[in-house]
Amino acid sequence: MKNLIKRYFTTNEIIKGFVISVFISNFIFLGFLSENFGGIFNNLFLEFISPFIAIYGFYKLFNCNKIAFFFTGFFIGILWFYWVSFSLKFYGLSFLIPLEILFIAFVYGILFLICGWFNNKFYKMVMLLLISYFYPFNFNWLNLELVLMPGIFEPNIRGLAFIFLGIIALYEIKNKFKKAFIFIVCLCLSLQIFENYSYDFGFKTKLVNTTISQDIKWLNEYKNPQINAVLKEIDEAINNNFEFIIFPENAIVAYLNLEKNLEKELKEKSFKISILTGALAFENNQIYNSAFLFQNGKISRFDKYILVPFGEEIPLPNFLKNIFNKVFFNGAEDFTKAKNVSFYKVNGAKITNAICYEATRPEIYKNSPNFVVAISNNGWFVPSTEPFLQKTLIKYFATKYNTTVYHSVNGSKSEIIKPKSLWIKRVLKSLNL
């Protein structure tokens, strides 16, 4: 038994896996530093070198055994998703945070172990390309194509596949000039050459940003102050001639469909401005996470279609789901989800609705919509790298499907997210050329 443990848990393999995982994950932390601290980190050069650091990480990974693959996945699980456990503190379960982090790490360790099971590098390449399209517990945020979001490469499976082929060439071709030539050709074939056109509404839109702590957001004494803040924002937007105002997820901390006086007031204001706000809905003894649109005195409700795993639904068989909810959530039931993705129009613009996690799912971008309006509450996870990873995923889908995303957020920055632009174009712009 002792020899077995030594074989699979050597310090060398653990360190190797950790270092490789840091190389591959560098875009998260360089991007996070750039967004939050600026200065030396707000640098196009760092953005340029980020994918090359990841490429070097993959180069080292391709030559690893399955144990180093396991530890690479293990540490990637931690570096990418440590923040998932932070929501436990709001349920009085802070003591479980280390266990949840280890569980997440183990799940992704197993996935990478499968990818590195055989020595054949082409097999490793195929499995690493496919891992981004396998969603454990219906959670799709591990996407290796994201490492190409910064810099000069095309952030899709083609870009990543050519990079992997170039890495294989470095190992398999003996002639150093041929291997260098093929590697460079593969890098050239993975470059971003074109950028997608980005759309705009064409009418004045206000993205509301709030910073309400999750500790107090759902306390009863803060309900009316938050509602009053929403009404004040609307009045200010009307006075400043905005035509559309977008509030974050659960900006109104109530079952809005039961708040008839508030509904009436919002309907009256909607003759002057279109209003989209997040709130809960209660109907037929079921709870929905919803977006409410008030427009020209009318109200429309759009319920969430894709629920957050282990946050809004438990992705387990019913008998396990009931036990899980009883033990950890005092018997609370899952949210009820919509049957389909929701669409609506504002001033003639057709918009796809997305509530938080939905904005990072490919189902929302089916048929390449021009516009997605996303509302989020990141108060569950801040401070952490979660908002940056969420933004990167949204930008990835915006790039892939040629979509502009209007994103209103509580807890982190609200912004308009457009397809990735050419790195060289941004450099020339920064030089005023």
Tab-separated table of C-alpha atoms in Angstrom:
chain	number	residue	atom	x	y	z
A	1	MET	CA	0.000	0.000	0.000
A	2	LYS	CA	2.828	2.362	0.899
A	3	ASN	CA	4.536	1.727	-2.448
A	4	LEU	CA	1.228	2.321	-4.257
A	5	ILE	CA	0.813	5.722	-2.568
A	6	LYS	CA	4.410	6.637	-3.417
A	7	ARG	CA	3.828	5.668	-7.030
A	8	TYR	CA	0.761	7.859	-7.512
A	9	PHE	CA	1.428	10.752	-5.166
A	10	THR	CA	5.069	11.646	-5.660
A	11	THR	CA	6.109	15.195	-4.854
A	12	ASN	CA	7.544	15.548	-8.352
A	13	GLU	CA	4.207	14.815	-10.063
A	14	ILE	CA	2.307	17.108	-7.682
A	15	ILE	CA	4.693	20.024	-8.282
A	16	LYS	CA	4.688	19.392	-12.015
A	17	GLY	CA	0.887	19.383	-12.107
A	18	PHE	CA	0.682	22.570	-10.055
A	19	VAL	CA	3.193	24.499	-12.198
A	20	ILE	CA	1.521	23.421	-15.445
A	21	SER	CA	-1.907	24.373	-14.087
A	22	VAL	CA	-0.597	27.853	-13.208
A	23	PHE	CA	0.781	28.287	-16.738
A	24	ILE	CA	-2.510	27.219	-18.327
A	25	SER	CA	-4.587	29.346	-15.936
A	26	ASN	CA	-2.466	32.485	-16.174
A	27	PHE	CA	-5.064	34.364	-18.253
A	28	ILE	CA	-7.459	34.413	-15.291
A	29	PHE	CA	-5.043	36.008	-12.878
A	30	LEU	CA	-3.323	38.380	-15.309
A	31	GLY	CA	-6.750	39.511	-16.498
A	32	PHE	CA	-8.041	39.864	-12.948
A	33	LEU	CA	-5.027	41.989	-11.986
A	34	SER	CA	-5.432	44.106	-15.111
A	35	GLU	CA	-9.118	44.800	-14.431
A	36	ASN	CA	-8.823	45.450	-10.728
A	37	PHE	CA	-5.427	47.061	-10.262
A	38	GLY	CA	-4.435	48.524	-13.649
A	39	GLY	CA	-1.026	50.152	-13.659
A	40	ILE	CA	1.679	47.672	-14.626
A	41	PHE	CA	-0.936	44.951	-15.078
A	42	ASN	CA	-3.025	46.992	-17.520
A	43	ASN	CA	-0.665	46.154	-20.322
A	44	LEU	CA	-1.195	44.939	-23.883
A	45	PHE	CA	2.162	43.181	-23.706
A	46	LEU	CA	1.002	41.010	-20.808
A	47	GLU	CA	-2.116	40.205	-22.793
A	48	PHE	CA	0.113	39.269	-25.737
A	49	ILE	CA	2.306	36.864	-23.764
A	50	SER	CA	-0.547	35.253	-21.812
A	51	PRO	CA	-1.481	32.636	-24.468
A	52	PHE	CA	2.194	31.823	-25.018
A	53	ILE	CA	2.537	31.043	-21.313
A	54	ALA	CA	-0.465	28.727	-21.652
A	55	ILE	CA	1.030	27.136	-24.779
A	56	TYR	CA	4.200	26.364	-22.839
A	57	GLY	CA	2.043	24.808	-20.128
A	58	PHE	CA	0.329	22.588	-22.683
A	59	TYR	CA	3.724	21.717	-24.188
A	60	LYS	CA	4.886	20.418	-20.810
A	61	LEU	CA	1.553	18.673	-20.204
A	62	PHE	CA	1.680	16.685	-23.451
A	63	ASN	CA	4.826	14.963	-22.234
A	64	CYS	CA	3.403	14.113	-18.802
A	65	ASN	CA	2.189	10.783	-17.513
A	66	LYS	CA	-1.382	10.255	-16.368
A	67	ILE	CA	-0.566	11.075	-12.739
A	68	ALA	CA	0.771	14.513	-13.640
A	69	PHE	CA	-2.350	14.936	-15.816
A	70	PHE	CA	-4.470	14.187	-12.743
A	71	PHE	CA	-2.707	16.789	-10.633
A	72	THR	CA	-2.856	19.333	-13.448
A	73	GLY	CA	-6.629	18.917	-13.558
A	74	PHE	CA	-6.774	18.886	-9.768
A	75	PHE	CA	-5.073	22.270	-9.472
A	76	ILE	CA	-6.940	23.718	-12.476
A	77	GLY	CA	-10.145	22.817	-10.630
A	78	ILE	CA	-8.917	24.857	-7.675
A	79	LEU	CA	-7.485	27.801	-9.636
A	80	TRP	CA	-10.550	28.170	-11.844
A	81	PHE	CA	-13.343	27.303	-9.413
A	82	TYR	CA	-12.242	27.778	-5.789
A	83	TRP	CA	-14.828	30.579	-5.513
A	84	VAL	CA	-17.793	28.237	-6.114
A	85	SER	CA	-17.596	27.241	-2.451
A	86	PHE	CA	-17.904	30.837	-1.231
A	87	SER	CA	-21.709	30.708	-1.466
A	88	LEU	CA	-21.742	28.167	1.379
A	89	LYS	CA	-21.106	30.888	3.943
A	90	PHE	CA	-24.517	32.394	3.209
A	91	TYR	CA	-26.121	29.090	4.233
A	92	GLY	CA	-24.125	28.826	7.467
A	93	LEU	CA	-21.940	26.087	5.989
A	94	SER	CA	-18.547	27.809	5.902
A	95	PHE	CA	-16.920	24.760	7.478
A	96	LEU	CA	-17.620	22.836	4.258
A	97	ILE	CA	-15.726	25.273	2.006
A	98	PRO	CA	-12.403	23.310	2.050
A	99	LEU	CA	-14.252	20.051	1.357
A	100	GLU	CA	-16.132	21.530	-1.597
A	101	ILE	CA	-12.913	22.931	-3.078
A	102	LEU	CA	-11.275	19.494	-2.764
A	103	PHE	CA	-14.318	17.806	-4.313
A	104	ILE	CA	-14.221	20.175	-7.310
A	105	ALA	CA	-10.476	19.624	-7.650
A	106	PHE	CA	-10.919	15.851	-7.579
A	107	VAL	CA	-13.648	15.932	-10.283
A	108	TYR	CA	-11.420	17.866	-12.687
A	109	GLY	CA	-8.433	15.763	-11.702
A	110	ILE	CA	-10.334	12.670	-12.857
A	111	LEU	CA	-11.281	14.362	-16.139
A	112	PHE	CA	-7.647	15.204	-16.871
A	113	LEU	CA	-6.571	11.730	-15.759
A	114	ILE	CA	-8.810	10.312	-18.501
A	115	CYS	CA	-7.299	12.755	-21.012
A	116	GLY	CA	-3.789	11.601	-20.154
A	117	TRP	CA	-4.499	7.909	-19.662
A	118	PHE	CA	-2.624	6.758	-22.749
A	119	ASN	CA	0.816	7.827	-23.940
A	120	ASN	CA	-0.313	8.654	-27.477
A	121	LYS	CA	-0.102	12.431	-27.838
A	122	PHE	CA	-2.747	12.600	-30.543
A	123	TYR	CA	-5.177	10.875	-28.177
A	124	LYS	CA	-4.294	13.428	-25.499
A	125	MET	CA	-4.912	16.216	-28.012
A	126	VAL	CA	-8.374	14.948	-28.969
A	127	MET	CA	-9.412	14.447	-25.346
A	128	LEU	CA	-8.200	17.896	-24.297
A	129	LEU	CA	-10.144	19.442	-27.186
A	130	LEU	CA	-13.294	17.559	-26.178
A	131	ILE	CA	-13.050	18.273	-22.442
A	132	SER	CA	-14.472	21.759	-22.996
A	133	TYR	CA	-17.693	20.190	-24.307
A	134	PHE	CA	-18.228	17.833	-21.392
A	135	TYR	CA	-20.172	19.426	-18.557
A	136	PRO	CA	-19.801	17.691	-15.181
A	137	PHE	CA	-23.031	18.261	-13.236
A	138	ASN	CA	-24.149	20.469	-16.152
A	139	PHE	CA	-21.482	23.072	-15.332
A	140	ASN	CA	-19.659	24.247	-18.471
A	141	TRP	CA	-17.123	26.778	-17.202
A	142	LEU	CA	-14.033	24.663	-17.870
A	143	ASN	CA	-13.271	25.683	-21.448
A	144	LEU	CA	-9.632	25.435	-22.522
A	145	GLU	CA	-10.337	27.665	-25.532
A	146	LEU	CA	-10.540	30.550	-23.056
A	147	VAL	CA	-6.748	30.593	-22.762
A	148	LEU	CA	-6.779	32.149	-26.258
A	149	MET	CA	-9.132	35.006	-25.362
A	150	PRO	CA	-6.228	37.384	-24.697
A	151	GLY	CA	-3.621	38.018	-27.374
A	152	ILE	CA	-3.398	37.226	-31.064
A	153	PHE	CA	-5.002	33.796	-31.460
A	154	GLU	CA	-8.473	32.719	-32.525
A	155	PRO	CA	-10.365	31.663	-29.371
A	156	ASN	CA	-12.067	28.559	-30.714
A	157	ILE	CA	-11.475	24.864	-31.280
A	158	ARG	CA	-9.659	25.542	-34.552
A	159	GLY	CA	-7.166	27.850	-32.872
A	160	LEU	CA	-6.541	25.428	-30.019
A	161	ALA	CA	-6.336	22.394	-32.325
A	162	PHE	CA	-3.593	23.945	-34.492
A	163	ILE	CA	-1.654	24.934	-31.376
A	164	PHE	CA	-1.876	21.343	-30.110
A	165	LEU	CA	-0.762	20.017	-33.520
A	166	GLY	CA	2.229	22.359	-33.368
A	167	ILE	CA	3.105	21.018	-29.922
A	168	ILE	CA	2.888	17.431	-31.166
A	169	ALA	CA	5.192	18.370	-34.062
A	170	LEU	CA	7.790	19.596	-31.561
A	171	TYR	CA	7.833	16.156	-29.970
A	172	GLU	CA	7.388	13.862	-32.963
A	173	ILE	CA	9.514	15.449	-35.708
A	174	LYS	CA	13.228	14.835	-35.273
A	175	ASN	CA	14.677	17.429	-37.628
A	176	LYS	CA	14.861	20.643	-35.632
A	177	PHE	CA	14.317	22.896	-38.654
A	178	LYS	CA	11.260	20.962	-39.838
A	179	LYS	CA	9.756	20.877	-36.363
A	180	ALA	CA	10.320	24.614	-35.911
A	181	PHE	CA	8.822	25.349	-39.333
A	182	ILE	CA	5.715	23.224	-38.750
A	183	PHE	CA	5.250	24.665	-35.259
A	184	ILE	CA	5.363	28.211	-36.621
A	185	VAL	CA	2.969	27.290	-39.451
A	186	CYS	CA	0.543	25.823	-36.912
A	187	LEU	CA	0.733	28.985	-34.803
A	188	CYS	CA	0.041	31.064	-37.918
A	189	LEU	CA	-2.988	28.902	-38.720
A	190	SER	CA	-4.341	29.560	-35.231
A	191	LEU	CA	-4.089	33.367	-35.484
A	192	GLN	CA	-7.136	35.594	-35.328
A	193	ILE	CA	-7.336	37.176	-38.773
A	194	PHE	CA	-10.815	38.690	-38.758
A	195	GLU	CA	-12.989	40.254	-36.113
A	196	ASN	CA	-16.760	40.094	-35.978
A	197	TYR	CA	-18.869	43.179	-36.429
A	198	SER	CA	-20.295	44.436	-33.134
A	199	TYR	CA	-23.847	45.701	-32.865
A	200	ASP	CA	-25.343	48.502	-30.767
A	201	PHE	CA	-28.952	49.128	-29.820
A	202	GLY	CA	-28.912	52.537	-31.433
A	203	PHE	CA	-30.917	54.022	-28.578
A	204	LYS	CA	-29.821	55.363	-25.205
A	205	THR	CA	-29.530	52.508	-22.704
A	206	LYS	CA	-28.541	52.581	-19.045
A	207	LEU	CA	-26.824	49.578	-17.477
A	208	VAL	CA	-27.324	49.780	-13.737
A	209	ASN	CA	-24.489	48.583	-11.505
A	210	THR	CA	-25.053	47.816	-7.810
A	211	THR	CA	-22.735	46.708	-5.016
A	212	ILE	CA	-25.136	45.255	-2.468
A	213	SER	CA	-23.509	42.629	-0.253
A	214	GLN	CA	-25.123	39.205	-0.264
A	215	ASP	CA	-25.001	39.334	3.550
A	216	ILE	CA	-27.766	41.920	3.625
A	217	LYS	CA	-29.449	41.642	0.234
A	218	TRP	CA	-32.269	39.359	1.381
A	219	LEU	CA	-32.780	40.798	4.857
A	220	ASN	CA	-36.332	42.113	5.231
A	221	GLU	CA	-35.228	45.528	6.517
A	222	TYR	CA	-33.306	46.141	3.276
A	223	LYS	CA	-36.198	45.251	0.960
A	224	ASN	CA	-37.803	48.711	0.756
A	225	PRO	CA	-34.493	50.632	0.522
A	226	GLN	CA	-33.526	48.472	-2.473
A	227	ILE	CA	-36.907	49.015	-4.126
A	228	ASN	CA	-36.622	52.778	-3.528
A	229	ALA	CA	-33.138	52.722	-5.084
A	230	VAL	CA	-34.580	51.043	-8.194
A	231	LEU	CA	-37.320	53.677	-8.496
A	232	LYS	CA	-34.780	56.471	-8.034
A	233	GLU	CA	-32.536	55.024	-10.787
A	234	ILE	CA	-35.524	54.896	-13.130
A	235	ASP	CA	-36.467	58.523	-12.444
A	236	GLU	CA	-32.879	59.663	-13.028
A	237	ALA	CA	-32.746	57.687	-16.293
A	238	ILE	CA	-35.993	59.323	-17.458
A	239	ASN	CA	-34.632	62.783	-16.612
A	240	ASN	CA	-31.506	61.991	-18.641
A	241	ASN	CA	-33.515	60.840	-21.685
A	242	PHE	CA	-32.613	57.139	-21.523
A	243	GLU	CA	-34.971	54.886	-23.452
A	244	PHE	CA	-34.092	51.569	-21.812
A	245	ILE	CA	-32.827	50.789	-18.309
A	246	ILE	CA	-31.489	47.378	-17.274
A	247	PHE	CA	-31.191	46.308	-13.614
A	248	PRO	CA	-29.221	43.323	-12.243
A	249	GLU	CA	-30.561	39.921	-11.264
A	250	ASN	CA	-32.864	40.155	-8.205
A	251	ALA	CA	-32.555	43.941	-8.105
A	252	ILE	CA	-36.005	43.734	-6.524
A	253	VAL	CA	-35.773	41.280	-3.643
A	254	ALA	CA	-39.389	40.149	-3.695
A	255	TYR	CA	-41.895	38.063	-5.603
A	256	LEU	CA	-42.580	40.893	-8.014
A	257	ASN	CA	-45.719	39.327	-9.482
A	258	LEU	CA	-47.272	39.550	-5.986
A	259	GLU	CA	-46.249	43.186	-5.418
A	260	LYS	CA	-49.252	44.744	-7.172
A	261	ASN	CA	-48.656	48.336	-6.071
A	262	LEU	CA	-45.031	48.208	-7.207
A	263	GLU	CA	-46.094	46.606	-10.498
A	264	LYS	CA	-48.552	49.442	-11.041
A	265	GLU	CA	-45.911	52.092	-10.359
A	266	LEU	CA	-43.407	50.456	-12.726
A	267	LYS	CA	-46.059	50.175	-15.439
A	268	GLU	CA	-46.731	53.905	-15.162
A	269	LYS	CA	-43.031	54.722	-15.454
A	270	SER	CA	-42.711	52.390	-18.452
A	271	PHE	CA	-44.656	54.854	-20.613
A	272	LYS	CA	-41.527	57.020	-20.404
A	273	ILE	CA	-38.789	54.338	-20.417
A	274	SER	CA	-38.562	50.578	-20.996
A	275	ILE	CA	-37.536	48.810	-17.768
A	276	LEU	CA	-35.955	45.385	-17.318
A	277	THR	CA	-35.352	44.196	-13.766
A	278	GLY	CA	-34.526	40.934	-12.079
A	279	ALA	CA	-36.819	39.594	-9.344
A	280	LEU	CA	-38.390	36.386	-8.114
A	281	ALA	CA	-41.803	35.143	-9.159
A	282	PHE	CA	-44.172	32.863	-7.237
A	283	GLU	CA	-46.857	30.965	-9.099
A	284	ASN	CA	-48.682	27.685	-8.446
A	285	ASN	CA	-46.506	27.037	-5.371
A	286	GLN	CA	-43.389	27.251	-7.505
A	287	ILE	CA	-40.535	29.764	-7.387
A	288	TYR	CA	-38.951	31.253	-10.507
A	289	ASN	CA	-35.851	33.382	-11.006
A	290	SER	CA	-37.129	35.891	-13.514
A	291	ALA	CA	-36.595	39.035	-15.539
A	292	PHE	CA	-39.550	41.440	-15.730
A	293	LEU	CA	-39.970	43.809	-18.668
A	294	PHE	CA	-42.154	46.891	-18.251
A	295	GLN	CA	-42.885	48.583	-21.543
A	296	ASN	CA	-45.642	50.997	-22.596
A	297	GLY	CA	-47.714	50.198	-19.526
A	298	LYS	CA	-47.487	46.440	-20.011
A	299	ILE	CA	-45.549	43.749	-18.155
A	300	SER	CA	-43.838	40.621	-19.493
A	301	ARG	CA	-42.060	37.952	-17.438
A	302	PHE	CA	-39.153	35.805	-18.622
A	303	ASP	CA	-38.214	32.900	-16.353
A	304	LYS	CA	-34.755	31.419	-16.178
A	305	TYR	CA	-34.286	28.486	-18.546
A	306	ILE	CA	-30.910	27.088	-17.394
A	307	LEU	CA	-30.528	26.863	-13.628
A	308	VAL	CA	-27.276	27.010	-11.672
A	309	PRO	CA	-26.115	23.522	-10.616
A	310	PHE	CA	-26.230	23.147	-6.816
A	311	GLY	CA	-27.400	26.748	-6.542
A	312	GLU	CA	-30.862	26.761	-8.109
A	313	GLU	CA	-31.215	23.071	-8.848
A	314	ILE	CA	-29.557	19.895	-7.642
A	315	PRO	CA	-28.404	17.906	-10.722
A	316	LEU	CA	-28.907	14.515	-9.045
A	317	PRO	CA	-31.598	11.803	-9.128
A	318	ASN	CA	-34.714	12.796	-7.164
A	319	PHE	CA	-34.040	10.626	-4.111
A	320	LEU	CA	-30.542	12.113	-3.747
A	321	LYS	CA	-31.822	15.595	-4.589
A	322	ASN	CA	-34.349	15.479	-1.751
A	323	ILE	CA	-31.724	14.303	0.735
A	324	PHE	CA	-29.288	17.005	-0.423
A	325	ASN	CA	-31.888	19.774	-0.102
A	326	LYS	CA	-33.002	18.526	3.310
A	327	VAL	CA	-29.481	18.322	4.742
A	328	PHE	CA	-27.974	21.482	3.274
A	329	PHE	CA	-30.878	23.810	2.415
A	330	ASN	CA	-33.441	23.118	5.159
A	331	GLY	CA	-35.715	21.208	2.801
A	332	ALA	CA	-35.945	23.973	0.187
A	333	GLU	CA	-36.994	22.882	-3.279
A	334	ASP	CA	-35.303	23.631	-6.592
A	335	PHE	CA	-36.332	26.647	-8.590
A	336	THR	CA	-38.703	25.930	-11.465
A	337	LYS	CA	-37.308	26.649	-14.908
A	338	ALA	CA	-38.812	27.918	-18.131
A	339	LYS	CA	-39.462	25.578	-21.034
A	340	ASN	CA	-37.465	27.628	-23.534
A	341	VAL	CA	-35.090	30.546	-23.970
A	342	SER	CA	-36.961	33.869	-23.844
A	343	PHE	CA	-36.968	36.669	-26.411
A	344	TYR	CA	-38.450	40.161	-26.467
A	345	LYS	CA	-38.212	43.425	-28.372
A	346	VAL	CA	-37.328	46.927	-27.232
A	347	ASN	CA	-37.621	49.765	-29.764
A	348	GLY	CA	-37.520	47.206	-32.579
A	349	ALA	CA	-34.368	45.423	-31.351
A	350	LYS	CA	-34.864	41.676	-30.869
A	351	ILE	CA	-33.209	40.625	-27.613
A	352	THR	CA	-32.391	37.239	-26.117
A	353	ASN	CA	-32.877	37.127	-22.350
A	354	ALA	CA	-30.190	35.662	-20.067
A	355	ILE	CA	-30.110	35.517	-16.292
A	356	CYS	CA	-26.597	35.165	-14.819
A	357	TYR	CA	-25.341	31.604	-15.511
A	358	GLU	CA	-27.395	31.477	-18.718
A	359	ALA	CA	-25.170	34.138	-20.288
A	360	THR	CA	-22.315	31.604	-20.265
A	361	ARG	CA	-24.252	28.812	-21.973
A	362	PRO	CA	-24.257	28.100	-25.731
A	363	GLU	CA	-28.043	27.551	-25.763
A	364	ILE	CA	-28.562	31.291	-25.294
A	365	TYR	CA	-26.524	32.086	-28.415
A	366	LYS	CA	-28.228	29.631	-30.746
A	367	ASN	CA	-28.890	31.199	-34.149
A	368	SER	CA	-26.325	33.957	-33.403
A	369	PRO	CA	-28.560	36.669	-31.921
A	370	ASN	CA	-27.456	40.257	-32.445
A	371	PHE	CA	-28.258	41.135	-28.834
A	372	VAL	CA	-28.314	39.390	-25.489
A	373	VAL	CA	-29.318	41.250	-22.341
A	374	ALA	CA	-27.839	39.492	-19.319
A	375	ILE	CA	-28.508	40.257	-15.663
A	376	SER	CA	-26.323	38.831	-12.888
A	377	ASN	CA	-25.773	38.827	-9.145
A	378	ASN	CA	-22.104	38.147	-8.414
A	379	GLY	CA	-22.511	39.088	-4.771
A	380	TRP	CA	-22.327	35.378	-3.924
A	381	PHE	CA	-18.679	35.149	-4.950
A	382	VAL	CA	-16.929	38.516	-4.558
A	383	PRO	CA	-14.173	39.247	-3.931
A	384	SER	CA	-12.802	36.554	-6.236
A	385	THR	CA	-11.870	35.890	-9.858
A	386	GLU	CA	-15.426	34.695	-10.645
A	387	PRO	CA	-16.600	37.952	-12.292
A	388	PHE	CA	-13.587	37.992	-14.612
A	389	LEU	CA	-14.056	34.345	-15.603
A	390	GLN	CA	-17.754	34.996	-16.212
A	391	LYS	CA	-16.943	38.008	-18.384
A	392	THR	CA	-14.348	35.993	-20.332
A	393	LEU	CA	-16.886	33.241	-21.019
A	394	ILE	CA	-19.470	35.780	-22.162
A	395	LYS	CA	-16.897	37.431	-24.441
A	396	TYR	CA	-15.977	33.986	-25.785
A	397	PHE	CA	-19.594	33.306	-26.790
A	398	ALA	CA	-20.019	36.868	-28.061
A	399	THR	CA	-16.990	36.257	-30.321
A	400	LYS	CA	-18.127	32.819	-31.427
A	401	TYR	CA	-21.694	33.852	-32.257
A	402	ASN	CA	-21.155	37.504	-33.268
A	403	THR	CA	-23.317	38.834	-30.446
A	404	THR	CA	-23.276	41.979	-28.324
A	405	VAL	CA	-24.116	41.366	-24.670
A	406	TYR	CA	-25.499	44.114	-22.423
A	407	HIS	CA	-24.614	42.895	-18.925
A	408	SER	CA	-26.029	44.471	-15.756
A	409	VAL	CA	-24.469	43.163	-12.550
A	410	ASN	CA	-24.612	43.372	-8.778
A	411	GLY	CA	-21.232	42.903	-7.113
A	412	SER	CA	-18.991	43.552	-10.100
A	413	LYS	CA	-18.773	45.778	-13.176
A	414	SER	CA	-21.728	46.265	-15.532
A	415	GLU	CA	-20.656	46.614	-19.157
A	416	ILE	CA	-21.337	46.017	-22.817
A	417	ILE	CA	-19.403	42.930	-23.940
A	418	LYS	CA	-18.555	42.663	-27.635
A	419	PRO	CA	-16.670	40.125	-29.781
A	420	LYS	CA	-12.904	39.933	-29.382
A	421	SER	CA	-11.115	42.562	-31.453
A	422	LEU	CA	-7.793	42.087	-33.212
A	423	TRP	CA	-4.895	42.515	-30.801
A	424	ILE	CA	-2.797	44.421	-33.326
A	425	LYS	CA	-5.712	46.780	-33.971
A	426	ARG	CA	-5.879	47.574	-30.262
A	427	VAL	CA	-2.123	48.208	-30.212
A	428	LEU	CA	-2.361	50.646	-33.132
A	429	LYS	CA	-5.290	52.373	-31.439
A	430	SER	CA	-3.307	52.749	-28.216
A	431	LEU	CA	-0.509	54.365	-30.271
A	432	ASN	CA	-3.031	56.654	-31.985
A	433	LEU	CA	-2.147	55.181	-35.396
